[in-house]
Amino acid sequence: MRRTTKLLALWLAMLAACSGEPAASGSGSSSAAAAAGDRGHHGHRRGRDVTVMTRNLYVGVDLFRIAAAQTPAETAVVAAAMWRTAQETDFPSRADLIAEEIDQANPDLVALEEAYLFRTGPGTTCDPTLPDAPATQVAYDFLALLEDALARRGLHYERVVAAERFDGQLCAYDGTAAPLDVRITDRDAIL
């Protein structure tokens, strides 16, 4: 809940910057409205509502399962299961559906939570005799996939901000495939 409150405060600050008005606080759906023809203290013309749409892109897995693992081997098995589940949630298809929602709503700003970036690597964290190397092969970039889906619809949204919330890498290995490093980066973003 705290992250949502911080994100709402960021949106309101951005709206205030656009309208020339001090930011207000509150919750629920956001709209910055001003009387037509009036000017804010920075001389910006006001008179139009700014609409904000929010979406949690949903990572597809319960990341807290990792914390319950008792050993490195158990952590690797849980990570492998979570990686399979993340793939099965098929974000590329979901991105098209979210783009359709955005197209229908036509908001000025789109605020996104769980705009995850998944990267994979050769499994160096699975072998304690090898030096760790960051996983760099992009598997899923939720933000880029959504931006591409919006562009295919002819919608022109620009990334205003993408704030990184978490970045971590684990060995994903359960014996059914070669060891794999999976790196996840959680971001919140505004388009």
Short mmCIF file of C-alpha atoms in Angstrom, two decimals:
data_model
loop_
_atom_site.label_atom_id
_atom_site.label_comp_id
_atom_site.label_asym_id
_atom_site.label_seq_id
_atom_site.Cartn_x
_atom_site.Cartn_y
_atom_site.Cartn_z
CA MET A 1 0.00 0.00 0.00
CA ARG A 2 2.86 2.38 0.77
CA ARG A 3 4.24 2.00 -2.79
CA THR A 4 0.81 2.86 -4.22
CA THR A 5 0.63 5.96 -2.02
CA LYS A 6 4.09 7.07 -3.18
CA LEU A 7 3.11 6.49 -6.81
CA LEU A 8 -0.08 8.51 -6.32
CA ALA A 9 1.97 11.34 -4.79
CA LEU A 10 4.26 11.25 -7.83
CA TRP A 11 1.27 11.44 -10.21
CA LEU A 12 -0.19 14.35 -8.31
CA ALA A 13 3.15 16.17 -8.38
CA MET A 14 3.33 15.61 -12.14
CA LEU A 15 -0.21 16.87 -12.59
CA ALA A 16 0.61 19.92 -10.53
CA ALA A 17 3.65 20.60 -12.69
CA CYS A 18 1.46 20.37 -15.81
CA SER A 19 -1.30 22.59 -14.45
CA GLY A 20 0.78 25.07 -12.49
CA GLU A 21 -1.10 24.27 -9.28
CA PRO A 22 0.25 22.88 -6.02
CA ALA A 23 -0.19 19.13 -5.67
CA ALA A 24 -3.17 17.88 -3.68
CA SER A 25 -3.28 14.63 -1.79
CA GLY A 26 -5.91 11.97 -1.67
CA SER A 27 -6.79 8.56 -2.99
CA GLY A 28 -9.08 6.99 -5.54
CA SER A 29 -9.25 8.10 -9.15
CA SER A 30 -7.26 11.20 -9.99
CA SER A 31 -8.26 14.19 -12.07
CA ALA A 32 -6.71 17.65 -12.17
CA ALA A 33 -9.39 20.11 -13.19
CA ALA A 34 -9.35 23.89 -13.43
CA ALA A 35 -11.77 26.54 -14.59
CA ALA A 36 -11.58 27.32 -18.30
CA GLY A 37 -9.66 30.46 -19.14
CA ASP A 38 -8.00 30.69 -15.69
CA ARG A 39 -4.22 30.71 -15.36
CA GLY A 40 -2.09 29.06 -12.65
CA HIS A 41 0.73 30.81 -10.83
CA HIS A 42 3.25 29.73 -13.51
CA GLY A 43 1.14 31.25 -16.30
CA HIS A 44 0.05 27.89 -17.74
CA ARG A 45 -3.39 27.92 -19.30
CA ARG A 46 -5.78 25.67 -17.42
CA GLY A 47 -9.17 24.36 -18.33
CA ARG A 48 -8.88 20.69 -19.15
CA ASP A 49 -9.12 17.58 -17.00
CA VAL A 50 -6.15 15.23 -16.95
CA THR A 51 -7.19 11.59 -16.81
CA VAL A 52 -5.06 8.91 -15.22
CA MET A 53 -5.43 5.17 -15.74
CA THR A 54 -3.66 2.77 -13.39
CA ARG A 55 -2.80 -0.86 -14.02
CA ASN A 56 -0.88 -3.46 -12.09
CA LEU A 57 0.79 -5.51 -14.84
CA TYR A 58 0.98 -8.50 -12.46
CA VAL A 59 4.23 -10.38 -12.30
CA GLY A 60 2.34 -13.67 -12.32
CA VAL A 61 4.05 -15.29 -9.32
CA ASP A 62 4.22 -14.96 -5.56
CA LEU A 63 7.77 -13.72 -5.04
CA PHE A 64 7.47 -14.22 -1.29
CA ARG A 65 7.72 -18.00 -1.83
CA ILE A 66 11.48 -17.47 -2.18
CA ALA A 67 11.66 -16.21 1.40
CA ALA A 68 10.13 -19.47 2.65
CA ALA A 69 12.89 -21.61 1.10
CA GLN A 70 15.22 -23.08 3.73
CA THR A 71 18.31 -24.01 1.66
CA PRO A 72 20.02 -22.80 -1.53
CA ALA A 73 18.86 -25.97 -3.31
CA GLU A 74 15.26 -25.39 -2.23
CA THR A 75 15.54 -21.74 -3.32
CA ALA A 76 16.69 -22.90 -6.78
CA VAL A 77 13.74 -25.31 -7.08
CA VAL A 78 11.24 -22.61 -6.05
CA ALA A 79 12.88 -20.13 -8.46
CA ALA A 80 12.60 -22.65 -11.31
CA ALA A 81 8.89 -23.20 -10.59
CA MET A 82 8.30 -19.47 -10.39
CA TRP A 83 10.13 -18.90 -13.69
CA ARG A 84 7.90 -21.49 -15.41
CA THR A 85 4.79 -19.83 -13.96
CA ALA A 86 5.95 -16.38 -15.08
CA GLN A 87 6.35 -17.72 -18.62
CA GLU A 88 2.92 -19.38 -18.52
CA THR A 89 1.19 -16.10 -17.63
CA ASP A 90 2.04 -15.02 -21.21
CA PHE A 91 2.58 -11.32 -20.73
CA PRO A 92 2.99 -10.62 -24.47
CA SER A 93 -0.66 -11.64 -25.00
CA ARG A 94 -1.76 -9.76 -21.88
CA ALA A 95 0.06 -6.65 -23.16
CA ASP A 96 -2.22 -6.59 -26.20
CA LEU A 97 -5.31 -6.76 -23.97
CA ILE A 98 -4.01 -3.97 -21.72
CA ALA A 99 -3.25 -1.84 -24.80
CA GLU A 100 -6.85 -2.40 -25.91
CA GLU A 101 -8.10 -1.17 -22.50
CA ILE A 102 -5.86 1.90 -22.74
CA ASP A 103 -7.10 2.57 -26.28
CA GLN A 104 -10.72 2.43 -25.12
CA ALA A 105 -10.16 4.61 -22.03
CA ASN A 106 -7.86 7.10 -23.82
CA PRO A 107 -6.20 8.42 -20.62
CA ASP A 108 -3.65 11.22 -20.59
CA LEU A 109 -1.38 9.33 -18.20
CA VAL A 110 -1.02 5.60 -17.62
CA ALA A 111 0.52 4.59 -14.29
CA LEU A 112 1.90 1.06 -14.15
CA GLU A 113 2.93 -1.15 -11.26
CA GLU A 114 4.91 -4.39 -11.58
CA ALA A 115 6.39 -3.38 -14.95
CA TYR A 116 8.86 -6.24 -14.58
CA LEU A 117 12.00 -6.89 -16.57
CA PHE A 118 13.06 -10.55 -16.66
CA ARG A 119 16.57 -11.43 -17.79
CA THR A 120 18.26 -14.82 -17.93
CA GLY A 121 21.85 -16.02 -17.86
CA PRO A 122 23.98 -19.17 -17.96
CA GLY A 123 23.50 -20.31 -14.35
CA THR A 124 26.69 -18.99 -12.78
CA THR A 125 24.91 -18.35 -9.47
CA CYS A 126 24.01 -22.05 -9.41
CA ASP A 127 27.68 -23.09 -9.22
CA PRO A 128 29.55 -21.77 -6.16
CA THR A 129 32.89 -22.41 -7.92
CA LEU A 130 32.08 -19.87 -10.66
CA PRO A 131 32.09 -16.09 -10.25
CA ASP A 132 28.58 -14.63 -10.36
CA ALA A 133 27.72 -12.83 -13.57
CA PRO A 134 24.65 -10.68 -14.09
CA ALA A 135 21.96 -12.22 -16.27
CA THR A 136 21.65 -9.99 -19.34
CA GLN A 137 19.50 -11.85 -21.90
CA VAL A 138 16.13 -10.08 -21.90
CA ALA A 139 13.34 -12.65 -21.69
CA TYR A 140 10.41 -10.33 -20.95
CA ASP A 141 10.34 -6.56 -20.61
CA PHE A 142 6.75 -5.86 -19.57
CA LEU A 143 7.14 -2.12 -20.15
CA ALA A 144 8.63 -2.44 -23.64
CA LEU A 145 6.07 -5.09 -24.60
CA LEU A 146 3.21 -2.80 -23.55
CA GLU A 147 4.77 0.17 -25.34
CA ASP A 148 5.06 -1.95 -28.51
CA ALA A 149 1.42 -3.07 -28.20
CA LEU A 150 0.33 0.56 -27.83
CA ALA A 151 2.40 1.59 -30.87
CA ARG A 152 0.82 -1.19 -32.98
CA ARG A 153 -2.55 0.42 -32.22
CA GLY A 154 -1.24 3.81 -33.32
CA LEU A 155 -1.26 5.16 -29.75
CA HIS A 156 1.50 7.60 -28.85
CA TYR A 157 2.42 7.26 -25.19
CA GLU A 158 5.90 8.23 -24.00
CA ARG A 159 7.68 6.88 -20.95
CA VAL A 160 7.71 9.76 -18.44
CA VAL A 161 9.37 7.81 -15.65
CA ALA A 162 10.33 4.24 -14.84
CA ALA A 163 11.42 3.87 -11.23
CA GLU A 164 13.27 0.71 -10.26
CA ARG A 165 11.94 -0.84 -7.03
CA PHE A 166 13.85 -4.11 -6.80
CA ASP A 167 16.54 -5.97 -8.71
CA GLY A 168 17.63 -9.49 -7.83
CA GLN A 169 19.03 -12.63 -9.40
CA LEU A 170 18.63 -16.27 -8.41
CA CYS A 171 19.62 -19.69 -9.60
CA ALA A 172 16.63 -21.50 -11.10
CA TYR A 173 17.28 -25.23 -11.13
CA ASP A 174 15.07 -28.19 -10.35
CA GLY A 175 16.90 -30.95 -12.25
CA THR A 176 14.55 -30.94 -15.26
CA ALA A 177 16.66 -28.53 -17.35
CA ALA A 178 20.09 -26.91 -17.27
CA PRO A 179 20.73 -24.45 -14.43
CA LEU A 180 19.62 -20.95 -15.33
CA ASP A 181 20.07 -17.57 -13.70
CA VAL A 182 16.87 -15.53 -13.58
CA ARG A 183 17.13 -11.84 -12.82
CA ILE A 184 14.04 -9.79 -12.08
CA THR A 185 13.76 -6.03 -11.91
CA ASP A 186 10.53 -4.55 -10.56
CA ARG A 187 9.64 -1.09 -11.86
CA ASP A 188 6.78 1.35 -11.54
CA ALA A 189 6.27 3.58 -14.57
CA ILE A 190 4.19 6.39 -15.97
CA LEU A 191 3.42 6.76 -19.67
#
